[in-house]
XYZ file of C-alpha atoms in Angstrom:
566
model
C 92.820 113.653 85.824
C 95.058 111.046 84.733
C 94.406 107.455 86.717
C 97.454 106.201 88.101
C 99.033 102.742 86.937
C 99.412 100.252 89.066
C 101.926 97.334 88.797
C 101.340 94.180 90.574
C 104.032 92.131 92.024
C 104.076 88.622 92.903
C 106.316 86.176 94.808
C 105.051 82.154 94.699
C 108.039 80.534 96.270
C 107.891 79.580 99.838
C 107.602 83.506 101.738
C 105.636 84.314 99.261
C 104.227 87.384 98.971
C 102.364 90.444 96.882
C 103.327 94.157 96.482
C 101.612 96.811 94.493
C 103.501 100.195 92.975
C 101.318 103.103 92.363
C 103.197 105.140 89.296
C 106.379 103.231 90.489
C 106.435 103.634 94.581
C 105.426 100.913 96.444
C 101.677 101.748 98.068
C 100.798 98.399 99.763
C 103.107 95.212 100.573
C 102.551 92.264 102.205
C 103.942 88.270 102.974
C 101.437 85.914 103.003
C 102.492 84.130 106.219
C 100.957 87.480 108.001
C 97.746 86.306 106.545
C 98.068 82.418 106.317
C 99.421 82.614 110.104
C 101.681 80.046 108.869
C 105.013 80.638 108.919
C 106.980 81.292 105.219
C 103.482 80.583 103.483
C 104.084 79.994 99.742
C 102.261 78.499 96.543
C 98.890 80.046 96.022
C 98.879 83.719 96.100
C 95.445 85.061 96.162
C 95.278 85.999 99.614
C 98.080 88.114 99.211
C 97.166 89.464 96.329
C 93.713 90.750 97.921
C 94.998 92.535 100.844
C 96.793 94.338 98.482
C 93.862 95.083 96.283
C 91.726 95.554 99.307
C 94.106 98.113 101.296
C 94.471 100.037 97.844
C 90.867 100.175 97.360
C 91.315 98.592 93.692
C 89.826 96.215 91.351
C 92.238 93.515 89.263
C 90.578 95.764 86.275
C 92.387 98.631 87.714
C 95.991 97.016 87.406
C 98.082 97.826 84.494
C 100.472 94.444 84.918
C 101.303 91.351 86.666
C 105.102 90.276 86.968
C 105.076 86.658 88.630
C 107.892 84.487 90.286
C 108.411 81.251 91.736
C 111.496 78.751 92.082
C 110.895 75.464 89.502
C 107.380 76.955 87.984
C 106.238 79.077 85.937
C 102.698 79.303 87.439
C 99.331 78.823 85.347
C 97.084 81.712 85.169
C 94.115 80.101 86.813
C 95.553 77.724 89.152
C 98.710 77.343 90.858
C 98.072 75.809 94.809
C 94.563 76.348 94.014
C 92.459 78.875 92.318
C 94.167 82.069 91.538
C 92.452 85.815 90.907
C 93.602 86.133 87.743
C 91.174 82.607 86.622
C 88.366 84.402 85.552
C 90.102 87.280 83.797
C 92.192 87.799 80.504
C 93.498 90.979 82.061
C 95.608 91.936 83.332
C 98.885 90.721 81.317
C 101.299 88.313 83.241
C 104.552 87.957 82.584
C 107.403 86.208 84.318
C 110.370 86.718 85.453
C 113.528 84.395 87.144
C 114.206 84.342 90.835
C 117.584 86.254 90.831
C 116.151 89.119 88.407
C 113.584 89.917 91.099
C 115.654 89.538 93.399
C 118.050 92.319 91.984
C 115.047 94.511 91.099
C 114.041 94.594 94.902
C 116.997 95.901 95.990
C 117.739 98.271 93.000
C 113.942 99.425 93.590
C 114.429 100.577 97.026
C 117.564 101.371 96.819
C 119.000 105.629 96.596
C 121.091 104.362 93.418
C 120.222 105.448 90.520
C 123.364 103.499 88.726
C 125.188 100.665 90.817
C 126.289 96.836 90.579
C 123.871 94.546 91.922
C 125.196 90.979 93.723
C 122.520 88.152 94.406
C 123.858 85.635 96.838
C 121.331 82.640 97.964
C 120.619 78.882 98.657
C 118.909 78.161 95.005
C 117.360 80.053 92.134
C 115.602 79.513 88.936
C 116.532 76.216 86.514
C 118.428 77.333 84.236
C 116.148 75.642 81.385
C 113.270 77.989 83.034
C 115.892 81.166 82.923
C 116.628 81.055 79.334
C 112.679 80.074 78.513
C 111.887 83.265 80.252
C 114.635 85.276 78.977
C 115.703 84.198 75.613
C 117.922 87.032 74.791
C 120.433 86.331 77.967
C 121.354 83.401 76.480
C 124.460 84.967 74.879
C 125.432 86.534 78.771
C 125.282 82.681 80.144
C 128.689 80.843 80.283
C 128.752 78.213 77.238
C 130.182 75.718 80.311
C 126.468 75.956 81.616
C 124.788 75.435 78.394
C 126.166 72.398 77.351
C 125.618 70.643 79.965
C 122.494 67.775 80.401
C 121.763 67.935 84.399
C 119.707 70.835 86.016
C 121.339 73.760 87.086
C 119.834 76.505 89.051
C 121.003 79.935 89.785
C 123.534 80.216 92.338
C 124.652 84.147 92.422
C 124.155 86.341 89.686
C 126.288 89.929 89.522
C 124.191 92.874 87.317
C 124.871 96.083 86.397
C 122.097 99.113 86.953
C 122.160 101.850 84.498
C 118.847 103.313 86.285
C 116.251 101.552 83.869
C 117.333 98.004 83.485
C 119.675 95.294 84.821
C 122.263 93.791 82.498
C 123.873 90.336 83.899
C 127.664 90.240 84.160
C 128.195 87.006 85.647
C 126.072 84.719 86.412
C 126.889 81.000 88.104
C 124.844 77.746 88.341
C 124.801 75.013 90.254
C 123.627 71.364 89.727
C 121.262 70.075 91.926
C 122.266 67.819 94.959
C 122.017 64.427 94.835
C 119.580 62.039 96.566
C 121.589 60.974 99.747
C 120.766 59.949 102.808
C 123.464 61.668 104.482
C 122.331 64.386 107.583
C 124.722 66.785 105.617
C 123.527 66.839 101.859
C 122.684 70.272 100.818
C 119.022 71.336 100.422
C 118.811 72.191 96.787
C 122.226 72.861 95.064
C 125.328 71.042 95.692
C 127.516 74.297 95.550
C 125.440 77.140 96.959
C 126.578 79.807 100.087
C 123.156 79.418 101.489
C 122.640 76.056 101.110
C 125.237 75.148 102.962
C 124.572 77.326 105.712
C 120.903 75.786 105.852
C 122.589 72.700 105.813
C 124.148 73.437 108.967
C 121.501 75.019 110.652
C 119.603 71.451 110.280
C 122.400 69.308 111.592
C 122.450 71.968 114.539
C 118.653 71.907 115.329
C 117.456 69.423 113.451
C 115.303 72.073 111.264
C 116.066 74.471 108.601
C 113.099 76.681 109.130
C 115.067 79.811 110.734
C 118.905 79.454 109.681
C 119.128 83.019 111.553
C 119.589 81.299 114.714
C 122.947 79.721 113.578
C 124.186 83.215 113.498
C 123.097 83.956 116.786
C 124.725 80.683 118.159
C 127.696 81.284 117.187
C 129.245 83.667 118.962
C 128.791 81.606 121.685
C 131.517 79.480 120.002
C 135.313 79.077 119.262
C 135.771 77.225 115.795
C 139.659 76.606 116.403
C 139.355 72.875 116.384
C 138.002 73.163 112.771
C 140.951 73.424 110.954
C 139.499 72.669 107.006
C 137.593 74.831 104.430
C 134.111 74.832 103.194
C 134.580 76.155 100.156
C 137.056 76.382 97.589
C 136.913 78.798 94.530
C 138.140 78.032 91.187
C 138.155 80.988 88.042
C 136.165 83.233 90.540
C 133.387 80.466 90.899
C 132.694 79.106 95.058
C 132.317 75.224 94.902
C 131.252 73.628 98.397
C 133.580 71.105 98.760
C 132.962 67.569 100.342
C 135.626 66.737 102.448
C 134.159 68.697 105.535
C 131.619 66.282 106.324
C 133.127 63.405 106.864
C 134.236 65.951 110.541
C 130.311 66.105 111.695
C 129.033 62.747 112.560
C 126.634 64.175 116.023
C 123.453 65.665 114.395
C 121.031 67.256 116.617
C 117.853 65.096 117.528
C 115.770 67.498 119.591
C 116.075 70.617 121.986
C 116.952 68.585 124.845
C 120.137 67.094 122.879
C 121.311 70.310 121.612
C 121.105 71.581 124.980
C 123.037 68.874 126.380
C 126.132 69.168 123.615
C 125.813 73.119 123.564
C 129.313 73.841 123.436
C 129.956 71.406 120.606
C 127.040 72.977 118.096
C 128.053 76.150 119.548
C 131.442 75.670 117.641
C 129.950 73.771 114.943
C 127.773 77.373 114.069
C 131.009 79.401 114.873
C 133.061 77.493 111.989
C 129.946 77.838 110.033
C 129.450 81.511 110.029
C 133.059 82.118 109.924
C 132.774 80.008 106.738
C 130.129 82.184 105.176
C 132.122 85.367 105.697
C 134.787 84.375 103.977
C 132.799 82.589 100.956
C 130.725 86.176 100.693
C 133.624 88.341 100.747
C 135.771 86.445 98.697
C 132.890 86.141 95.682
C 132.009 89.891 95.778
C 135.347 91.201 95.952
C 135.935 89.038 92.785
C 132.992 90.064 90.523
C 133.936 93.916 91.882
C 137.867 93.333 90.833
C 136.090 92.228 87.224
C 133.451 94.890 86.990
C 134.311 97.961 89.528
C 131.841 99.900 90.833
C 131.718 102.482 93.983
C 128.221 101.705 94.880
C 127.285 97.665 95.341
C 123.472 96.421 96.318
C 123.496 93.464 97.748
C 120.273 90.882 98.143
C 119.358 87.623 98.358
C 119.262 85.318 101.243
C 122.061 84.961 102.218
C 122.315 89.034 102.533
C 120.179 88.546 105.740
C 123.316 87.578 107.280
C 124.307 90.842 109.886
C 127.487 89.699 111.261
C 128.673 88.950 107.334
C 127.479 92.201 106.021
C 129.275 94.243 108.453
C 132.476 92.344 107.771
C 131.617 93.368 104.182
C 131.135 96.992 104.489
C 133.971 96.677 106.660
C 136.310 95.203 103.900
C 135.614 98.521 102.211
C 135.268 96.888 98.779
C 132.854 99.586 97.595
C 132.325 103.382 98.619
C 128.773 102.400 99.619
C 126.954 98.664 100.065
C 122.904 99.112 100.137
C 121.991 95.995 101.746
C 118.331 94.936 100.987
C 115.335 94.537 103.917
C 113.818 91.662 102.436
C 116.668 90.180 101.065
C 115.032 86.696 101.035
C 112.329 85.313 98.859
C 109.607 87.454 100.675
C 110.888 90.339 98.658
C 110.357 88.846 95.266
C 107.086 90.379 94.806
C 108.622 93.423 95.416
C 111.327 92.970 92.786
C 109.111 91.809 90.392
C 106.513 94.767 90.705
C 109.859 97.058 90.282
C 111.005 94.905 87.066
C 107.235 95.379 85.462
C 107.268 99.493 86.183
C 111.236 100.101 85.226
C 112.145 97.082 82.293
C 108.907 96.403 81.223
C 106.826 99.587 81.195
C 110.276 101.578 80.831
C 109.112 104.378 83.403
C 111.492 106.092 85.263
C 112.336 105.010 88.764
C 110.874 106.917 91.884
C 112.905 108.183 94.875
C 112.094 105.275 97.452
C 111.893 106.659 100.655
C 113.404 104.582 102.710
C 110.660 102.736 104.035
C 109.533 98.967 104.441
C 106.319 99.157 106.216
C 104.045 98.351 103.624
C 101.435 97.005 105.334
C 97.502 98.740 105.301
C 96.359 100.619 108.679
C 94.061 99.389 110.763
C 91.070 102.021 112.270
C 90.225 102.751 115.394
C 86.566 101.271 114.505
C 88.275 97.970 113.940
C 90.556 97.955 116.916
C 87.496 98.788 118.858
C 85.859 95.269 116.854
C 88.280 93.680 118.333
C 88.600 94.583 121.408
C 84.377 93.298 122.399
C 85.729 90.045 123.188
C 85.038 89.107 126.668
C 88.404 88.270 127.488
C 89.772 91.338 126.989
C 87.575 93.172 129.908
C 90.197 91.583 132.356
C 92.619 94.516 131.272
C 92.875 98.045 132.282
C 92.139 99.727 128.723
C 93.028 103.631 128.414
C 92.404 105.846 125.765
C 94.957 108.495 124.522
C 93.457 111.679 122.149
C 97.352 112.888 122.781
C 100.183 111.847 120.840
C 102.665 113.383 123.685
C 100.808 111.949 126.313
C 100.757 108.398 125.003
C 104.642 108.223 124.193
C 104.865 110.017 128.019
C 102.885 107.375 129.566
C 104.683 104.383 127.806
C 108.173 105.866 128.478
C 107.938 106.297 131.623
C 106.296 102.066 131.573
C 109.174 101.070 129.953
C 111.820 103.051 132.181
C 109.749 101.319 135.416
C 110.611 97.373 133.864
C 107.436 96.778 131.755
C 106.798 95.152 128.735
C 105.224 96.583 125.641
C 103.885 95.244 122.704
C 103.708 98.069 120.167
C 101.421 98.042 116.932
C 101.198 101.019 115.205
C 99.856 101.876 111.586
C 100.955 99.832 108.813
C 103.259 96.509 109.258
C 106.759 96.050 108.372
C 107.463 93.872 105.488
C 110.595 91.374 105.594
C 111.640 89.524 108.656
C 112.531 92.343 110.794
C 110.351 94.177 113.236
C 110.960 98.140 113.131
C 108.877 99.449 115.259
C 105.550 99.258 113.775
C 104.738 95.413 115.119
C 107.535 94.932 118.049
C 107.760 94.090 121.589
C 109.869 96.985 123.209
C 111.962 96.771 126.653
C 114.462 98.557 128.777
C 118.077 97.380 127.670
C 119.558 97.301 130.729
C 116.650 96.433 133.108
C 118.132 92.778 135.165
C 116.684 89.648 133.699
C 114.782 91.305 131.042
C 116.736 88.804 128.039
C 115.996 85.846 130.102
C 112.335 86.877 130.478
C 111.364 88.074 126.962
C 112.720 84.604 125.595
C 111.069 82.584 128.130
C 107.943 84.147 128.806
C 106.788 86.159 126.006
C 108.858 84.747 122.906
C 108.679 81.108 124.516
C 111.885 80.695 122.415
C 115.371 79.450 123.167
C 117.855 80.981 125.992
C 120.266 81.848 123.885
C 118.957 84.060 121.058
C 119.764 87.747 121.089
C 117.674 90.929 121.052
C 118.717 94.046 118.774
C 118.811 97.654 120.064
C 117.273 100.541 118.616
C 118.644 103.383 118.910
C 118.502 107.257 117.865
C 119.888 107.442 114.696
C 122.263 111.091 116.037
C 123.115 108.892 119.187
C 124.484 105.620 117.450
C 127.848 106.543 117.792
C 127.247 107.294 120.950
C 126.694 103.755 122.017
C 128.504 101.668 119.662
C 132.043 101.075 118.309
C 131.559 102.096 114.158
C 128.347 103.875 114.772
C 127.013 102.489 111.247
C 123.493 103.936 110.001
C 121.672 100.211 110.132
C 117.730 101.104 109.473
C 116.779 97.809 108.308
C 118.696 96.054 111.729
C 120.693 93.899 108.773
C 124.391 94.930 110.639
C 126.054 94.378 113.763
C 127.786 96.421 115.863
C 130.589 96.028 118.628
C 128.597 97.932 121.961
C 131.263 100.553 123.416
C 132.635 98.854 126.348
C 131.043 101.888 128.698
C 127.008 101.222 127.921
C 127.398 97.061 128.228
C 125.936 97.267 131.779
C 122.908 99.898 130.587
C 122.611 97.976 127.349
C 123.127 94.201 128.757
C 119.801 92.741 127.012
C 121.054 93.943 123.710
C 124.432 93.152 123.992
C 125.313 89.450 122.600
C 128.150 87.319 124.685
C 130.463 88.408 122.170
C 129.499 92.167 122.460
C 128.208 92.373 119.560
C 124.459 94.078 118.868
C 122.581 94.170 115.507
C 121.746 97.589 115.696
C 118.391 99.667 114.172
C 119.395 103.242 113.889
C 115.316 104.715 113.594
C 115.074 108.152 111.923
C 111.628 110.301 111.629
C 110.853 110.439 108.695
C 109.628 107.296 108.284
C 109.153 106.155 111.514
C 107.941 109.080 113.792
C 105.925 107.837 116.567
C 109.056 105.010 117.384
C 111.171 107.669 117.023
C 108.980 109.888 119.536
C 108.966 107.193 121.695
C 112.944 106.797 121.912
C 113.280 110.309 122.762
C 111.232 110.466 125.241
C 112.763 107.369 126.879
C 115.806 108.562 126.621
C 114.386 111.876 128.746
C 112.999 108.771 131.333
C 116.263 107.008 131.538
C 119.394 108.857 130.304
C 119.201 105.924 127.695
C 118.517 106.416 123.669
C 117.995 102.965 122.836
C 115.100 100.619 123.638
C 115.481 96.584 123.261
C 113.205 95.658 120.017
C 112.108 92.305 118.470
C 109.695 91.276 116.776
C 105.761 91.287 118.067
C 104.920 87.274 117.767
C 106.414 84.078 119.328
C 108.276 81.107 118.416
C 106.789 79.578 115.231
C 104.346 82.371 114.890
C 104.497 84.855 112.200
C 104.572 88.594 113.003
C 101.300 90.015 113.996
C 99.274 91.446 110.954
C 96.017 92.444 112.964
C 94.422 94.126 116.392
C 93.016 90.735 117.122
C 96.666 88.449 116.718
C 98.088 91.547 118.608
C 95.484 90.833 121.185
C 95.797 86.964 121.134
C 99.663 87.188 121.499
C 99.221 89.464 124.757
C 96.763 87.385 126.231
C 98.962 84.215 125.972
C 102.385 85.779 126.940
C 103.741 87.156 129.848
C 103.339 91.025 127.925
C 102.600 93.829 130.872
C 101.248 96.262 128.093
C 99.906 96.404 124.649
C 99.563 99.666 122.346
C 97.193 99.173 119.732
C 97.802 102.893 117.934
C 96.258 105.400 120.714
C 94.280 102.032 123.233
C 96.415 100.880 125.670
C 95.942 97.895 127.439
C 97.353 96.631 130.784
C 97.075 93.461 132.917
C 95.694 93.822 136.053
């Protein structure tokens, strides 16, 4: 019997993270903030790369390759952040790879294309010194412009073309680093990047640029008609982030309390800034699509996290069909570089993905049991379920009365959305249920939305375009009939980042949705992610456990144990 190969992919930038293909599908996954428990963990990856191993049931002898990434290194073999597993070793081979190549090779990876473009949009990528040192022969696909020029320039957004086997860039465009200012507004990395400048924002809004999501889900809350001047100009199909705009934002945020206070204002400040984004987005990938058509676009990168942006796009119709990757953001370079050892490097042909992104191992009922001897957990009403019906029965019917549920079931999700394998699940409609989950269990601001998810046959049901959105990466406009049934998942605007949830990947969420919908006449549930503010996701029975004895959570399902406060 022939052993199988195993690729090893690794991501060193902050998110980092480690994936593992078995003969080219992905068999384990995993960030190493879910490890860390510190939230986008980067730098040394040898905890990440052991879970993998671990889960597998593998030795480092056992792996066939070793594709590495990380922005402004090119990481030693026996040390980077500390000791690595590869130190004591002279196998397996590493080789590396730049930040927008994996990028592209995550999303071509997973994606159902077997030819396509490929667009990379985000806040910085690799120098381009440390491109061309990695990949000599691009040199003659990089703009002469770029080469002759002394300062450091980093990838901006690259545009590639998929044949099936290997990415070929069409355009690529750099940016020079920003400047040392003291000014609130300077750009984190590169002076003309789309995600840069929407990072920038998000810090002058909350003073941090740790979650730039939240500027999305600010500003609907906004009107940005008193900003009457552009972001971003574009010149020979190139964006350039202009200047001029922030001379107009003098009031940066200096805490909570303040933004509270001056709501309305950062309100419109994240309106103009999202409405910025759109345009800058649309505008670049309808350009490199005019110069290189194609019917069937991925789309990665950070700034492809954006929901309300993507559904403009796939709204602007620019291509027949827009796969938009799950971990768009650096947690899914590992991912792309496993895919760029097993396709480019290897030359195998690709797998059918199938749709998937919970890479994560499973956790037995021994362990769960381990966990659940603590003391403190006595306090609970624990029940056991042998039945799969009776389980998704009891927590319907739980749901449909007003409780809370955290939900872990088999193996975690990897990117930054929960899918129903680590989430906290609610009634949509139930009064005050928004209000609570933030407060009480997410201990996070007043003003961030929740997504529905929703039976993939019933989507159109519910909302206005009735778009298939597994991966919760699109909004939606919630038919004006269902706002009152779905008010927790319905934004201010009436807008809802929809999960559509299918079986075949998901089965017991998808059970569960049914049979709520039997309970309440509804087929969606409100979904977000199992952790609180600052926390990463929950990885294990005992964070799971942790999380539900701090929170206000009425119930937790750890696979067939459920627990419930007295």
């Amino acid at each position: 019997m022939t052993s199988p190969i195993y690729v090893l992919g690794t991501g060193l930038s902050h998110n980092g993270s480690a994936v593992l293909l078995k003969n080219g599908r992905v068999c384990v996954g995993i960030e190493k903030e879910r490890i860390s428990r510190k939230k986008h963990d980067g730098g040394n990856d040898t905890l990440a790369i052991q879970y993998c191993l671990d889960a597998e049931g593998i030795k480092l002898k056992d792996v066939a390759l070793v594709v590495q990434c990380a922005n402004f290194d090119i990481p030693n073999r026996d040390r980077f952040g500390g000791e690595r597993v590869f130190s004591k070793s002279e196998e397996p081979p590493i080789i590396d790879i730049s930040h927008h190549l994996a990028h592209a090779y995550s999303a071509v990876g997973t994606s159902p294309f077997s030819e396509c473009a490929v667009m990379v949009i985000d806040g910085c990528g690799s120098p381009l010194h440390q491109f061309l040192s990695m990949h000599p022969e691009q040199e003659k696909d990089i703009n002469s412009v770029f080469l002759n020029q002394t300062q450091i320039l980093c990838e901006k957004d690259s545009f590639y073309h998929f044949d099936g086997q290997k990415l070929t860039p069409l355009f690529k465009d750099f940016s020079p680093m920003s400047q040392v200012s003291v000014n609130e507004l300077k750009l984190p990395t590169t002076q003309h990047s789309i995600g840069g400048f929407y990072a920038t924002v998000s810090h002058y809004v909350f003073g941090d640029m740790d979650d730039v999501g939240k500027l999305m889900g600010l500003a609907p809350f906004g009107n940005a008609k008193d900003f009457d001047f552009e972001a971003f100009e574009f010149q020979s199909g190139r964006v350039f982030v202009k200047d001029d705009w922030k001379k107009h934002f003098t009031n940066p945020s200096n805490g909570y309390e303040y933004f509270k206070e001056y709501f309305s204002y950062y309100a419109n400040v994240a309106k103009w800034a999202q409405e910025q984004v759109e345009k800058a987005v649309i505008t670049c990938i309808t350009n490199r699509l005019e110069q290189f058509p194609h019917n069937k676009l991925c789309y990665t990168g950070g700034v492809a996290l954006n929901a309300v942006a993507n559904a403009k796009l796939e709204d602007a119709k620019i291509a027949e069909i827009i796969y938009f990757e799950p971990a768009a953001g650096d947690n899914g370079l590992a991912l792309g570089c496993a895919y760029y050892g097993w396709l480019d490097y290897l030359n195998m042909p690709k797998a059918v993905h199938d749709g998937s992104t919970c890479f994560g191992k499973q956790y037995s009922e021994k362990q769960i049991e381990e966990a659940l001897q603590k003391d403190v957990n006595s306090a609970y009403n624990q029940k056991n379920f042998e039945n799969e019906e009776d389980l998704i029965s009891y927590c319907a019917k739980k749901l449909n009365e007003g409780k809370t549920i955290g939900w872990f079931q088999s193996g975690a999700e990897f990117g930054p959305r929960s899918l129903g394998r680590r989430s906290i699940l609610a009634h949509p409609g139930a009064e005050g249920m928004k209000l609570h989950i933030n407060r009480d269990i997410k201990f996070r601001e007043d003003f961030r939305p929740f997504a529905p998810a929703v039976l993939k046959d019933k989507v159109e049901d519910y909302f206005e375009s009735g778009r298939n959105s597994p991966y919760m990466i699109l909004v939606d406009k919630t038919r004006s009939g269902y706002i009152s049934q779905l008010s927790n998942v319905t934004h201010c605007d009436g807008s809802a980042r929809v999960q559509t949830v299918e079986e075949t990947w998901n089965p017991r969420f998808f059970k569960l949705l049914k049979e709520f919908e039997k309970e309440s006449g509804i087929a969606v549930l409100l979904n977000t992610s199992l952790n609180k503010k600052g926390m990463p996701i929950v990885e294990t029975p005992e964070e799971a456990l942790h999380l539900f004895g701090i929170s206000a959570l009425d119930i937790l399902v750890l696979e067939n144990t459920v627990l419930e406060k007295v």
